[in-house]
Tab-separated table of C-alpha atoms in Angstrom:
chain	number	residue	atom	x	y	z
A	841	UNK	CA	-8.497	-14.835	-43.461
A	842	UNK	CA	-6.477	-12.407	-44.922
A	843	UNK	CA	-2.674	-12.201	-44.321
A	844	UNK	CA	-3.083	-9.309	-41.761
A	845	UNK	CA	-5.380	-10.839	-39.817
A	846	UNK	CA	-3.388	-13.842	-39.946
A	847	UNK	CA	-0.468	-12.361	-38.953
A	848	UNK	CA	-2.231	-10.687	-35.965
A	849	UNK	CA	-3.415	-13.958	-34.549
A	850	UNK	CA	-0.087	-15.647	-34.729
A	851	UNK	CA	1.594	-12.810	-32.384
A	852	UNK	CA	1.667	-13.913	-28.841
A	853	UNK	CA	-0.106	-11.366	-26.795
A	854	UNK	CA	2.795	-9.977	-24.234
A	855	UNK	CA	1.574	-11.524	-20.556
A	856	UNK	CA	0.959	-8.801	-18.543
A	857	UNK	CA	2.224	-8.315	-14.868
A	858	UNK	CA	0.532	-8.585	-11.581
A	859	UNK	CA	-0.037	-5.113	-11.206
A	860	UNK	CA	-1.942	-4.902	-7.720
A	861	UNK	CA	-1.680	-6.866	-4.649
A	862	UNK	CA	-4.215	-8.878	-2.813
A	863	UNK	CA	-5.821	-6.900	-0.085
A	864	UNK	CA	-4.059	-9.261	2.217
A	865	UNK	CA	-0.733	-8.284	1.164
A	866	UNK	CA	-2.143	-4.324	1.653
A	867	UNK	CA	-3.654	-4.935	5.481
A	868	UNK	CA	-0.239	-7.041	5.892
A	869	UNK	CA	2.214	-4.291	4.678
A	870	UNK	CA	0.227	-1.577	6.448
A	871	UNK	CA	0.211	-3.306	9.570
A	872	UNK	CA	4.396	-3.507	9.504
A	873	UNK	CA	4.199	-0.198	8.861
A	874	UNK	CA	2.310	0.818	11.646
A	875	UNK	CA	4.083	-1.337	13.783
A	876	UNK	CA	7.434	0.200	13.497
A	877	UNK	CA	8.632	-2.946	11.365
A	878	UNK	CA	9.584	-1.347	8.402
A	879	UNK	CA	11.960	1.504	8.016
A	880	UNK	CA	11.022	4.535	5.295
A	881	UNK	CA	12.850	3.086	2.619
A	882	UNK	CA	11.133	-0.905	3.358
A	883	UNK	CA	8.175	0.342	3.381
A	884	UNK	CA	8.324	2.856	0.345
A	885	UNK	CA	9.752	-0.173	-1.415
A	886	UNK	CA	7.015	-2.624	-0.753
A	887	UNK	CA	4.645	-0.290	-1.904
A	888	UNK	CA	6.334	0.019	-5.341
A	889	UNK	CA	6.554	-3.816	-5.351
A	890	UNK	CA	2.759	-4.053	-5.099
A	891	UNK	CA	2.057	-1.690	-8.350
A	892	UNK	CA	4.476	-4.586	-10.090
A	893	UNK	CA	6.495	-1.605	-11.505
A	894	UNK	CA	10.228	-1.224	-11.191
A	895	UNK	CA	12.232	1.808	-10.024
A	896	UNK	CA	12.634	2.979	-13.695
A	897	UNK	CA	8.938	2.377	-14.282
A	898	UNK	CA	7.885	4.236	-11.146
A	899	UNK	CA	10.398	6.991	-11.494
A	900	UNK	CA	8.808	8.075	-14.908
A	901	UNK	CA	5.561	8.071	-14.067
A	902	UNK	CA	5.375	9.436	-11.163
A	903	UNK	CA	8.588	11.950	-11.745
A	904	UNK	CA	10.973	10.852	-9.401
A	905	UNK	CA	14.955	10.221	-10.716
A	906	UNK	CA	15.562	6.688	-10.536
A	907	UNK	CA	18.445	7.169	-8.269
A	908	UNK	CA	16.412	9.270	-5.828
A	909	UNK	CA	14.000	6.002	-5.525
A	910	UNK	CA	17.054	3.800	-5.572
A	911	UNK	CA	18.630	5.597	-2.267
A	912	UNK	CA	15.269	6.145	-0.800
A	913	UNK	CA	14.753	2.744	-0.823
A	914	UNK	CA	17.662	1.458	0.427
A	915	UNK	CA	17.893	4.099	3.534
A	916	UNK	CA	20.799	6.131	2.031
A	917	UNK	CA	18.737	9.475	1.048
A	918	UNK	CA	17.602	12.134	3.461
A	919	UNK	CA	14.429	12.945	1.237
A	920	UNK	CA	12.370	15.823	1.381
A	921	UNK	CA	9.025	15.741	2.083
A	922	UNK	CA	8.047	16.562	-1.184
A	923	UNK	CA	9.548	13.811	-2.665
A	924	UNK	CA	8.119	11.543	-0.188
A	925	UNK	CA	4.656	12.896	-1.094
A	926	UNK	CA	5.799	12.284	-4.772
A	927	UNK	CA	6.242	8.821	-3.947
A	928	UNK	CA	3.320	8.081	-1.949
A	929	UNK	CA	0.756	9.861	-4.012
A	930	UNK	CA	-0.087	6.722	-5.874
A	931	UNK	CA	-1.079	4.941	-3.233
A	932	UNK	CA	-3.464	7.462	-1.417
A	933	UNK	CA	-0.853	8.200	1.091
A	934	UNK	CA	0.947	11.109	2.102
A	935	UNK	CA	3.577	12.205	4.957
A	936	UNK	CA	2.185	13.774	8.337
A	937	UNK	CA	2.816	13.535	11.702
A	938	UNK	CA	1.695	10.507	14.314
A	939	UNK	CA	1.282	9.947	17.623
A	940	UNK	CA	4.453	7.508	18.147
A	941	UNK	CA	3.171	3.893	19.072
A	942	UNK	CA	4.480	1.923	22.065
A	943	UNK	CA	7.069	3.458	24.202
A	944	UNK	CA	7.241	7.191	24.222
């Protein structure tokens, strides 16, 4: 073996995160959604959570300012709808109008 190769095999490979989650976790998360269980910014954060990527992460890929996501998140932005279609691209969603559930 030659010392290259050796020197490849002896670096740990970096473990990779959990990336995706189950499609339990998806039906469950949609069904709070639906529901009325989780506000904007719950449920915009639980869908980050299941691509395993953090704000930072999320807000570079997908081109939204880290402290955009941040308020969104915790239910201190007022974000437009572009934003929010931004956000939920990834995920094969996007913002539209719903009959209201429940009690009208």
């Amino acid at each position: 073996m030659t010392d290259d190769l050796a020197a490849q095999s002896a670096t740990p490979k970096p473990k990779r995160r959990k990336r995706t989650a189950s499609l339990a976790d998806r039906a469950a998360l949609e069904e709070q959604v639906l529901s009325g269980k989780l506000s904007i910014g719950e449920s915009i954060r639980a869908l980050r959570k299941q691509t395993g990527l953090t704000q930072a992460e999320f807000g570079k890929r997908f081109d939204v300012f880290e402290r955009v996501q941040l308020n969104i998140e915790n239910d201190n932005a007022n974000p437009t709808v572009e934003t929010l279609n931004k956000i939920l691209q990834p995920f094969g969603l996007c913002v539209g109008i719903v009959k209201k559930r429940g009690n009208n």
